[in-house]
PDB file of C-alpha atoms and ligand atoms in Angstrom:
ATOM      1  CA  MET A   1       0.000   0.000   0.000  1.00 62.00           C
ATOM      2  CA  SER A   2       3.052   2.247   0.025  1.00 69.00           C
ATOM      3  CA  LEU A   3       2.026   4.038  -3.183  1.00 76.00           C
ATOM      4  CA  LYS A   4      -0.886   5.595  -1.351  1.00 82.00           C
ATOM      5  CA  PHE A   5      -0.038   5.589   2.363  1.00 86.00           C
ATOM      6  CA  GLY A   6       2.848   5.533   4.729  1.00 89.00           C
ATOM      7  CA  ALA A   7       6.303   6.985   5.096  1.00 94.00           C
ATOM      8  CA  SER A   8       9.167   5.911   2.906  1.00 93.00           C
ATOM      9  CA  ARG A   9      12.570   5.202   4.396  1.00 95.00           C
ATOM     10  CA  GLU A  10      13.959   8.503   3.096  1.00 96.00           C
ATOM     11  CA  ILE A  11      11.762  10.563   5.421  1.00 96.00           C
ATOM     12  CA  TRP A  12      11.870   8.463   8.605  1.00 98.00           C
ATOM     13  CA  ASP A  13      14.610  10.613  10.170  1.00 98.00           C
ATOM     14  CA  GLN A  14      12.875  13.833   9.228  1.00 98.00           C
ATOM     15  CA  LEU A  15       9.529  12.655  10.624  1.00 97.00           C
ATOM     16  CA  LEU A  16      11.011  11.449  13.898  1.00 98.00           C
ATOM     17  CA  ASP A  17      12.899  14.725  14.336  1.00 98.00           C
ATOM     18  CA  LEU A  18       9.671  16.635  13.779  1.00 98.00           C
ATOM     19  CA  ILE A  19       7.877  14.519  16.380  1.00 98.00           C
ATOM     20  CA  VAL A  20      10.617  15.306  18.888  1.00 98.00           C
ATOM     21  CA  GLU A  21      10.560  18.986  17.991  1.00 98.00           C
ATOM     22  CA  LEU A  22       6.769  19.203  18.394  1.00 98.00           C
ATOM     23  CA  LYS A  23       6.967  17.211  21.652  1.00 97.00           C
ATOM     24  CA  LEU A  24       4.467  14.663  20.343  1.00 97.00           C
ATOM     25  CA  GLN A  25       4.292  11.154  21.659  1.00 96.00           C
ATOM     26  CA  LEU A  26       4.767   8.445  19.069  1.00 97.00           C
ATOM     27  CA  ALA A  27       2.696   5.405  20.104  1.00 98.00           C
ATOM     28  CA  GLY A  28       4.201   2.969  17.644  1.00 98.00           C
ATOM     29  CA  ILE A  29       4.447   1.741  14.092  1.00 98.00           C
ATOM     30  CA  SER A  30       1.805   0.372  11.765  1.00 97.00           C
ATOM     31  CA  PHE A  31       2.109  -1.225   8.343  1.00 96.00           C
ATOM     32  CA  HIS A  32      -0.037  -3.002   5.778  1.00 96.00           C
ATOM     33  CA  VAL A  33       1.771  -5.103   3.200  1.00 95.00           C
ATOM     34  CA  GLY A  34      -1.134  -5.095   0.710  1.00 92.00           C
ATOM     35  CA  SER A  35      -4.220  -7.259   0.701  1.00 92.00           C
ATOM     36  CA  GLY A  36      -4.077 -11.006   0.094  1.00 91.00           C
ATOM     37  CA  CYS A  37      -0.297 -11.106   0.388  1.00 94.00           C
ATOM     38  CA  LYS A  38       1.047 -14.578  -0.308  1.00 92.00           C
ATOM     39  CA  ASP A  39       4.708 -13.724   0.021  1.00 95.00           C
ATOM     40  CA  PRO A  40       6.204 -14.183   3.515  1.00 96.00           C
ATOM     41  CA  GLU A  41       9.127 -12.006   2.445  1.00 97.00           C
ATOM     42  CA  SER A  42       6.867  -8.933   2.263  1.00 97.00           C
ATOM     43  CA  PHE A  43       5.969  -9.382   5.938  1.00 98.00           C
ATOM     44  CA  GLU A  44       9.610 -10.033   6.826  1.00 98.00           C
ATOM     45  CA  LYS A  45      10.692  -6.860   5.103  1.00 97.00           C
ATOM     46  CA  ALA A  46       7.949  -4.769   6.730  1.00 97.00           C
ATOM     47  CA  LEU A  47       8.876  -6.121  10.172  1.00 98.00           C
ATOM     48  CA  GLN A  48      12.518  -5.386   9.530  1.00 98.00           C
ATOM     49  CA  ASP A  49      11.595  -1.816   8.535  1.00 97.00           C
ATOM     50  CA  ALA A  50       9.448  -1.391  11.644  1.00 98.00           C
ATOM     51  CA  ARG A  51      12.328  -2.602  13.806  1.00 98.00           C
ATOM     52  CA  GLU A  52      14.590  -0.011  12.204  1.00 98.00           C
ATOM     53  CA  VAL A  53      12.131   2.794  13.073  1.00 98.00           C
ATOM     54  CA  PHE A  54      12.029   1.535  16.671  1.00 98.00           C
ATOM     55  CA  ARG A  55      15.830   1.798  16.681  1.00 98.00           C
ATOM     56  CA  LEU A  56      15.803   5.318  15.247  1.00 98.00           C
ATOM     57  CA  ALA A  57      13.258   6.395  17.875  1.00 98.00           C
ATOM     58  CA  ALA A  58      15.352   4.939  20.694  1.00 97.00           C
ATOM     59  CA  GLU A  59      18.452   6.639  19.265  1.00 97.00           C
ATOM     60  CA  ARG A  60      16.662   9.983  19.720  1.00 98.00           C
ATOM     61  CA  GLY A  61      15.783   9.172  23.327  1.00 97.00           C
ATOM     62  CA  MET A  62      12.068   9.052  22.510  1.00 97.00           C
ATOM     63  CA  PRO A  63       9.787   7.306  25.040  1.00 96.00           C
ATOM     64  CA  GLU A  64       9.487   3.564  24.446  1.00 96.00           C
ATOM     65  CA  LEU A  65       7.091   2.747  21.596  1.00 97.00           C
ATOM     66  CA  THR A  66       4.251   0.578  22.822  1.00 98.00           C
ATOM     67  CA  VAL A  67       2.366  -0.506  19.680  1.00 98.00           C
ATOM     68  CA  LEU A  68       3.353  -2.544  16.669  1.00 98.00           C
ATOM     69  CA  ASP A  69       0.439  -2.968  14.245  1.00 98.00           C
ATOM     70  CA  ILE A  70       1.253  -5.599  11.646  1.00 98.00           C
ATOM     71  CA  GLY A  71      -1.815  -4.725   9.624  1.00 97.00           C
ATOM     72  CA  GLY A  72      -4.018  -6.766   7.402  1.00 96.00           C
ATOM     73  CA  GLY A  73      -2.852  -8.371   4.195  1.00 96.00           C
ATOM     74  CA  PHE A  74      -3.125 -11.948   5.419  1.00 97.00           C
ATOM     75  CA  PRO A  75      -4.372 -14.430   2.827  1.00 94.00           C
ATOM     76  CA  CYS A  76      -7.523 -16.489   3.383  1.00 92.00           C
ATOM     77  CA  GLU A  77      -6.134 -19.814   2.128  1.00 92.00           C
ATOM     78  CA  LYS A  78      -5.330 -21.994   5.138  1.00 92.00           C
ATOM     79  CA  GLU A  79      -1.962 -23.296   3.949  1.00 94.00           C
ATOM     80  CA  THR A  80      -0.609 -19.911   2.850  1.00 95.00           C
ATOM     81  CA  PHE A  81      -1.908 -18.284   6.014  1.00 96.00           C
ATOM     82  CA  ALA A  82      -0.139 -20.908   8.118  1.00 96.00           C
ATOM     83  CA  GLU A  83       3.089 -20.351   6.212  1.00 97.00           C
ATOM     84  CA  ILE A  84       2.900 -16.570   6.626  1.00 97.00           C
ATOM     85  CA  GLY A  85       1.832 -16.875  10.272  1.00 97.00           C
ATOM     86  CA  ALA A  86       4.821 -19.072  11.087  1.00 97.00           C
ATOM     87  CA  CYS A  87       7.179 -16.682   9.355  1.00 97.00           C
ATOM     88  CA  VAL A  88       5.722 -13.580  11.077  1.00 98.00           C
ATOM     89  CA  SER A  89       5.808 -15.272  14.450  1.00 97.00           C
ATOM     90  CA  GLN A  90       9.442 -16.318  14.027  1.00 98.00           C
ATOM     91  CA  LYS A  91      10.483 -12.872  12.854  1.00 98.00           C
ATOM     92  CA  LEU A  92       8.638 -11.139  15.706  1.00 98.00           C
ATOM     93  CA  THR A  93      10.394 -13.313  18.263  1.00 97.00           C
ATOM     94  CA  ARG A  94      13.738 -12.488  16.722  1.00 98.00           C
ATOM     95  CA  LEU A  95      13.236  -8.742  16.128  1.00 98.00           C
ATOM     96  CA  PHE A  96      10.984  -7.829  19.055  1.00 98.00           C
ATOM     97  CA  PRO A  97      11.823 -10.217  21.925  1.00 97.00           C
ATOM     98  CA  SER A  98       9.587  -9.546  24.922  1.00 96.00           C
ATOM     99  CA  ALA A  99      12.623  -9.186  27.202  1.00 96.00           C
ATOM    100  CA  ALA A 100      13.805  -6.209  25.139  1.00 96.00           C
ATOM    101  CA  PHE A 101      10.304  -4.775  24.529  1.00 96.00           C
ATOM    102  CA  PRO A 102       8.341  -5.454  27.730  1.00 95.00           C
ATOM    103  CA  ALA A 103       5.708  -2.762  27.089  1.00 95.00           C
ATOM    104  CA  LEU A 104       5.090  -3.608  23.457  1.00 98.00           C
ATOM    105  CA  ARG A 105       1.592  -4.575  22.333  1.00 98.00           C
ATOM    106  CA  ILE A 106       1.534  -6.333  18.976  1.00 98.00           C
ATOM    107  CA  ILE A 107      -1.774  -6.099  17.131  1.00 98.00           C
ATOM    108  CA  ALA A 108      -3.083  -7.108  13.698  1.00 98.00           C
ATOM    109  CA  GLU A 109      -6.066  -6.102  11.554  1.00 97.00           C
ATOM    110  CA  PRO A 110      -6.847  -9.113   9.346  1.00 96.00           C
ATOM    111  CA  GLY A 111      -9.814  -8.304   7.118  1.00 96.00           C
ATOM    112  CA  ARG A 112      -9.807 -10.715   4.203  1.00 96.00           C
ATOM    113  CA  PHE A 113      -8.682 -13.587   6.433  1.00 96.00           C
ATOM    114  CA  PHE A 114     -11.848 -13.332   8.528  1.00 95.00           C
ATOM    115  CA  ALA A 115     -14.306 -12.287   5.823  1.00 96.00           C
ATOM    116  CA  ALA A 116     -13.443 -14.325   2.731  1.00 95.00           C
ATOM    117  CA  ASN A 117     -14.608 -17.725   3.957  1.00 93.00           C
ATOM    118  CA  THR A 118     -17.857 -16.421   5.397  1.00 93.00           C
ATOM    119  CA  ALA A 119     -19.657 -16.149   2.046  1.00 95.00           C
ATOM    120  CA  HIS A 120     -20.017 -18.130  -1.133  1.00 96.00           C
ATOM    121  CA  LEU A 121     -21.528 -16.695  -4.284  1.00 97.00           C
ATOM    122  CA  LEU A 122     -24.227 -18.358  -6.364  1.00 97.00           C
ATOM    123  CA  THR A 123     -24.760 -17.265  -9.944  1.00 98.00           C
ATOM    124  CA  LYS A 124     -27.237 -18.383 -12.557  1.00 98.00           C
ATOM    125  CA  VAL A 125     -26.614 -19.007 -16.250  1.00 98.00           C
ATOM    126  CA  TYR A 126     -29.298 -16.906 -17.896  1.00 97.00           C
ATOM    127  CA  ALA A 127     -28.103 -17.242 -21.507  1.00 98.00           C
ATOM    128  CA  LYS A 128     -25.856 -19.504 -23.528  1.00 97.00           C
ATOM    129  CA  ALA A 129     -24.367 -19.573 -27.033  1.00 95.00           C
ATOM    130  CA  LYS A 130     -22.716 -22.564 -28.649  1.00 92.00           C
ATOM    131  CA  LEU A 131     -20.176 -21.729 -31.337  1.00 87.00           C
ATOM    132  CA  PRO A 132     -18.711 -23.640 -34.255  1.00 80.00           C
ATOM    133  CA  ALA A 133     -15.169 -24.722 -33.242  1.00 66.00           C
ATOM    134  CA  GLN A 134     -13.465 -22.417 -35.772  1.00 64.00           C
ATOM    135  CA  GLU A 135     -15.172 -19.285 -34.423  1.00 66.00           C
ATOM    136  CA  GLY A 136     -14.110 -17.053 -31.560  1.00 61.00           C
ATOM    137  CA  ASN A 137     -11.027 -17.748 -29.444  1.00 72.00           C
ATOM    138  CA  GLY A 138     -11.358 -21.506 -29.384  1.00 77.00           C
ATOM    139  CA  ASP A 139     -14.096 -21.585 -26.785  1.00 78.00           C
ATOM    140  CA  VAL A 140     -17.033 -23.740 -27.703  1.00 89.00           C
ATOM    141  CA  CYS A 141     -19.569 -22.250 -25.314  1.00 94.00           C
ATOM    142  CA  ARG A 142     -20.337 -18.780 -24.068  1.00 95.00           C
ATOM    143  CA  TYR A 143     -22.268 -18.466 -20.831  1.00 97.00           C
ATOM    144  CA  TYR A 144     -23.800 -15.271 -19.479  1.00 98.00           C
ATOM    145  CA  LEU A 145     -24.293 -14.957 -15.723  1.00 98.00           C
ATOM    146  CA  ASN A 146     -26.334 -12.639 -13.530  1.00 98.00           C
ATOM    147  CA  ASP A 147     -23.166 -11.301 -11.835  1.00 98.00           C
ATOM    148  CA  GLY A 148     -19.912 -10.104 -13.328  1.00 98.00           C
ATOM    149  CA  LEU A 149     -16.929  -7.774 -13.217  1.00 98.00           C
ATOM    150  CA  TYR A 150     -19.095  -4.779 -12.370  1.00 98.00           C
ATOM    151  CA  GLY A 151     -20.593  -6.729  -9.458  1.00 98.00           C
ATOM    152  CA  SER A 152     -19.052  -9.328  -7.153  1.00 98.00           C
ATOM    153  CA  PHE A 153     -16.296 -10.258  -9.586  1.00 98.00           C
ATOM    154  CA  ASN A 154     -14.681  -6.823  -9.431  1.00 98.00           C
ATOM    155  CA  CYS A 155     -12.127  -8.690  -7.265  1.00 96.00           C
ATOM    156  CA  ILE A 156     -10.688 -10.113 -10.496  1.00 96.00           C
ATOM    157  CA  ILE A 157      -9.673  -6.604 -11.512  1.00 96.00           C
ATOM    158  CA  TYR A 158      -8.838  -5.032  -8.156  1.00 92.00           C
ATOM    159  CA  ASP A 159      -7.414  -8.057  -6.361  1.00 89.00           C
ATOM    160  CA  HIS A 160      -6.202 -10.191  -9.254  1.00 88.00           C
ATOM    161  CA  VAL A 161      -7.916 -13.192  -7.702  1.00 91.00           C
ATOM    162  CA  THR A 162      -8.384 -16.443  -9.575  1.00 92.00           C
ATOM    163  CA  VAL A 163     -11.978 -17.607  -9.336  1.00 96.00           C
ATOM    164  CA  LYS A 164     -13.182 -21.151  -9.818  1.00 96.00           C
ATOM    165  CA  PRO A 165     -16.790 -22.184 -10.453  1.00 97.00           C
ATOM    166  CA  GLU A 166     -18.393 -25.390  -9.257  1.00 96.00           C
ATOM    167  CA  LEU A 167     -21.556 -26.840 -10.633  1.00 94.00           C
ATOM    168  CA  LEU A 168     -24.222 -26.809  -7.988  1.00 89.00           C
ATOM    169  CA  GLU A 169     -25.769 -29.971  -9.360  1.00 85.00           C
ATOM    170  CA  ASP A 170     -23.690 -33.100  -9.585  1.00 79.00           C
ATOM    171  CA  ARG A 171     -23.573 -34.323 -13.201  1.00 76.00           C
ATOM    172  CA  HIS A 172     -22.856 -37.894 -12.018  1.00 73.00           C
ATOM    173  CA  GLY A 173     -19.971 -39.698 -13.644  1.00 74.00           C
ATOM    174  CA  ALA A 174     -17.557 -38.674 -16.386  1.00 71.00           C
ATOM    175  CA  VAL A 175     -18.901 -35.730 -18.334  1.00 83.00           C
ATOM    176  CA  LYS A 176     -17.072 -34.314 -21.318  1.00 89.00           C
ATOM    177  CA  GLU A 177     -15.552 -30.917 -20.581  1.00 91.00           C
ATOM    178  CA  LEU A 178     -15.718 -28.127 -23.130  1.00 91.00           C
ATOM    179  CA  PRO A 179     -13.695 -24.902 -23.279  1.00 93.00           C
ATOM    180  CA  CYS A 180     -15.926 -21.949 -22.463  1.00 94.00           C
ATOM    181  CA  SER A 181     -16.034 -18.243 -21.743  1.00 96.00           C
ATOM    182  CA  ILE A 182     -18.075 -16.969 -18.826  1.00 98.00           C
ATOM    183  CA  PHE A 183     -19.375 -13.403 -18.987  1.00 98.00           C
ATOM    184  CA  GLY A 184     -21.107 -10.990 -16.682  1.00 98.00           C
ATOM    185  CA  PRO A 185     -24.478  -9.514 -17.650  1.00 98.00           C
ATOM    186  CA  THR A 186     -23.484  -5.984 -18.685  1.00 98.00           C
ATOM    187  CA  CYS A 187     -23.074  -4.569 -22.185  1.00 97.00           C
ATOM    188  CA  ASP A 188     -19.321  -4.207 -21.739  1.00 97.00           C
ATOM    189  CA  GLY A 189     -17.096  -6.643 -23.675  1.00 96.00           C
ATOM    190  CA  PHE A 190     -14.614  -6.286 -20.826  1.00 97.00           C
ATOM    191  CA  ASP A 191     -17.073  -8.041 -18.507  1.00 98.00           C
ATOM    192  CA  VAL A 192     -15.333 -11.439 -18.764  1.00 98.00           C
ATOM    193  CA  ILE A 193     -15.110 -13.690 -15.709  1.00 98.00           C
ATOM    194  CA  LEU A 194     -13.262 -16.625 -17.289  1.00 98.00           C
ATOM    195  CA  GLU A 195     -11.943 -17.501 -20.743  1.00 95.00           C
ATOM    196  CA  LYS A 196     -10.806 -20.831 -22.164  1.00 93.00           C
ATOM    197  CA  TYR A 197     -12.134 -22.509 -19.062  1.00 96.00           C
ATOM    198  CA  LEU A 198     -12.767 -26.234 -19.185  1.00 95.00           C
ATOM    199  CA  MET A 199     -15.985 -27.458 -17.624  1.00 94.00           C
ATOM    200  CA  PRO A 200     -18.950 -29.726 -18.348  1.00 94.00           C
ATOM    201  CA  GLU A 201     -21.453 -28.156 -20.695  1.00 93.00           C
ATOM    202  CA  LEU A 202     -23.953 -25.952 -18.889  1.00 95.00           C
ATOM    203  CA  ASP A 203     -27.542 -25.097 -19.716  1.00 94.00           C
ATOM    204  CA  GLU A 204     -29.595 -22.006 -19.173  1.00 96.00           C
ATOM    205  CA  GLY A 205     -30.887 -22.055 -15.624  1.00 96.00           C
ATOM    206  CA  ASP A 206     -27.851 -23.883 -14.189  1.00 96.00           C
ATOM    207  CA  TRP A 207     -26.365 -22.523 -10.980  1.00 97.00           C
ATOM    208  CA  LEU A 208     -22.651 -22.052 -10.354  1.00 98.00           C
ATOM    209  CA  LEU A 209     -21.081 -21.901  -6.922  1.00 97.00           C
ATOM    210  CA  TRP A 210     -18.032 -19.708  -6.290  1.00 97.00           C
ATOM    211  CA  ARG A 211     -16.508 -20.331  -2.884  1.00 95.00           C
ATOM    212  CA  ASN A 212     -14.931 -17.895  -0.450  1.00 95.00           C
ATOM    213  CA  MET A 213     -16.291 -14.709  -1.969  1.00 96.00           C
ATOM    214  CA  GLY A 214     -16.805 -12.856   1.323  1.00 96.00           C
ATOM    215  CA  ALA A 215     -14.027 -10.267   1.010  1.00 96.00           C
ATOM    216  CA  TYR A 216     -13.857  -7.334  -1.378  1.00 96.00           C
ATOM    217  CA  THR A 217     -16.542  -8.631  -3.724  1.00 96.00           C
ATOM    218  CA  SER A 218     -20.059  -7.191  -3.796  1.00 93.00           C
ATOM    219  CA  ALA A 219     -18.972  -4.456  -1.358  1.00 93.00           C
ATOM    220  CA  ALA A 220     -17.122  -2.764  -4.215  1.00 95.00           C
ATOM    221  CA  GLY A 221     -19.620  -3.827  -6.886  1.00 96.00           C
ATOM    222  CA  SER A 222     -21.947  -1.476  -8.718  1.00 96.00           C
ATOM    223  CA  LYS A 223     -25.371  -1.541 -10.343  1.00 96.00           C
ATOM    224  CA  PHE A 224     -23.914  -0.657 -13.742  1.00 97.00           C
ATOM    225  CA  ASN A 225     -26.429  -1.176 -16.558  1.00 97.00           C
ATOM    226  CA  GLY A 226     -29.155  -1.509 -13.925  1.00 97.00           C
ATOM    227  CA  PHE A 227     -28.193  -5.000 -12.787  1.00 96.00           C
ATOM    228  CA  PRO A 228     -28.733  -5.382  -9.051  1.00 95.00           C
ATOM    229  CA  LYS A 229     -25.910  -6.355  -6.746  1.00 95.00           C
ATOM    230  CA  ALA A 230     -25.841  -9.886  -5.324  1.00 95.00           C
ATOM    231  CA  LYS A 231     -28.498 -10.489  -2.717  1.00 94.00           C
ATOM    232  CA  ASN A 232     -27.374 -11.718   0.714  1.00 94.00           C
ATOM    233  CA  TRP A 233     -28.809 -14.895   2.170  1.00 93.00           C
ATOM    234  CA  TYR A 234     -27.779 -15.830   5.676  1.00 91.00           C
ATOM    235  CA  TYR A 235     -27.743 -19.331   7.051  1.00 83.00           C
ATOM    236  CA  ARG A 236     -26.444 -21.110  10.091  1.00 79.00           C
ATOM    237  CA  LEU A 237     -24.299 -24.160   9.629  1.00 71.00           C
ATOM    238  CA  ALA A 238     -26.045 -27.440  10.308  1.00 67.00           C
ATOM    239  CA  SER A 239     -24.927 -29.159  13.508  1.00 59.00           C
ATOM    240  CA  ALA A 240     -22.925 -31.810  11.629  1.00 53.00           C
ATOM    241  CA  GLU A 241     -20.581 -29.126  10.310  1.00 58.00           C
ATOM    242  CA  LEU A 242     -19.821 -27.541  13.682  1.00 50.00           C
ATOM    243  CA  PRO A 243     -17.673 -28.728  16.571  1.00 51.00           C
ATOM    244  CA  GLU A 244     -19.868 -30.376  19.194  1.00 50.00           C
ATOM    245  CA  ASP A 245     -19.795 -27.567  21.759  1.00 45.00           C
ATOM    246  CA  GLN A 246     -21.135 -25.052  19.220  1.00 42.00           C
ATOM    247  CA  SER A 247     -23.684 -27.329  17.611  1.00 36.00           C
ATOM    248  CA  THR A 248     -26.941 -25.689  16.751  1.00 37.00           C
ATOM    249  CA  THR A 249     -29.612 -26.510  14.277  1.00 36.00           C
ATOM    250  CA  ALA A 250     -31.126 -23.829  12.118  1.00 36.00           C
ATOM    251  CA  SER A 251     -34.879 -23.728  11.898  1.00 38.00           C
ATOM    252  CA  ASP A 252     -36.404 -23.890   8.432  1.00 38.00           C
ATOM    253  CA  GLU A 253     -37.230 -20.236   8.735  1.00 40.00           C
ATOM    254  CA  GLU A 254     -33.611 -19.348   9.541  1.00 38.00           C
ATOM    255  CA  ARG A 255     -32.320 -21.454   6.680  1.00 32.00           C
ATOM    256  CA  SER A 256     -34.607 -19.892   4.151  1.00 36.00           C
ATOM    257  CA  ARG A 257     -33.853 -16.307   5.102  1.00 34.00           C
TER     258      ARG A 257
HETATM  259  C1  PLP B 301      -5.948   0.105   7.641  1.00 53.48           C
HETATM  260  C2  PLP B 301      -6.419  -1.222   7.193  1.00 53.48           C
HETATM  261  N1  PLP B 301      -6.329  -2.277   8.034  1.00 53.48           N
HETATM  262  C3  PLP B 301      -6.742  -3.506   7.674  1.00 53.48           C
HETATM  263  C4  PLP B 301      -7.301  -3.727   6.435  1.00 53.48           C
HETATM  264  C5  PLP B 301      -7.716  -5.130   6.078  1.00 53.48           C
HETATM  265  O1  PLP B 301      -6.863  -5.625   5.117  1.00 53.48           O
HETATM  266  P1  PLP B 301      -6.934  -7.129   4.589  1.00 53.48           P
HETATM  267  O2  PLP B 301      -8.321  -7.391   4.182  1.00 53.48           O
HETATM  268  O3  PLP B 301      -5.976  -7.154   3.467  1.00 53.48           O
HETATM  269  O4  PLP B 301      -6.511  -8.023   5.716  1.00 53.48           O
HETATM  270  C6  PLP B 301      -7.412  -2.677   5.519  1.00 53.48           C
HETATM  271  C7  PLP B 301      -7.974  -2.897   4.198  1.00 53.48           C
HETATM  272  O5  PLP B 301      -7.941  -2.114   3.311  1.00 53.48           O
HETATM  273  C8  PLP B 301      -6.956  -1.394   5.903  1.00 53.48           C
HETATM  274  O6  PLP B 301      -7.026  -0.351   5.055  1.00 53.48           O
END
């Protein structure tokens, strides 16, 4: 996020001197490596930078800094999160040992990590075109959905996410896969969700499930061309999917909300 926010290394000294001059109290350091970061090195580098600012503050005799905010930026995929978590934890122990920083509170602001897995998106195929093999870009089918780049799939543009559809209905057994393009509903040719994507042939009225679409999706979507944004449906997990101590069964009314 350093293009938009924050202080670059070149002005750290100047900023700290100004804080001293104005007799302000610096609480601590905060950083955000950029959302959905999958590179442990980015966190390592940010922590290293933060440690350097702590050193520069101490060099000036400033009161001990008490907050280190390691931001958001954590990915929602379990394996990558675990890898980044282990790396951050190791680096924190090395750079900010509690013996040397007894008053330090380390906080984080994970957004995507908490939100992404809370919502799945359902879309409907409302139109379909089947093309002769020699036409177009090699795709045999074109599907048009009721959500697209101007709606929940804006994350493809802003977040560079890779989305993956699943058929809601099981097609039972081996079904031939055909290369297809999947489009959003607007008039814009740019409104392309997937191209050259291999999947079983769909029909109008089929539903597609897109998992983990709870972060930075419909929130940044628009009603461009008059298409409404995705509607929210809330449900409680069935007891079988929850650990025993949290088990709860949703009433029919709750499920259908
Ligand atoms: C200041 C701040 N903290 C935390 C977050 C959450 O970030 P993320 O969803 O990448 O974890 C954001 C998101 O923009 C932010 O601006």
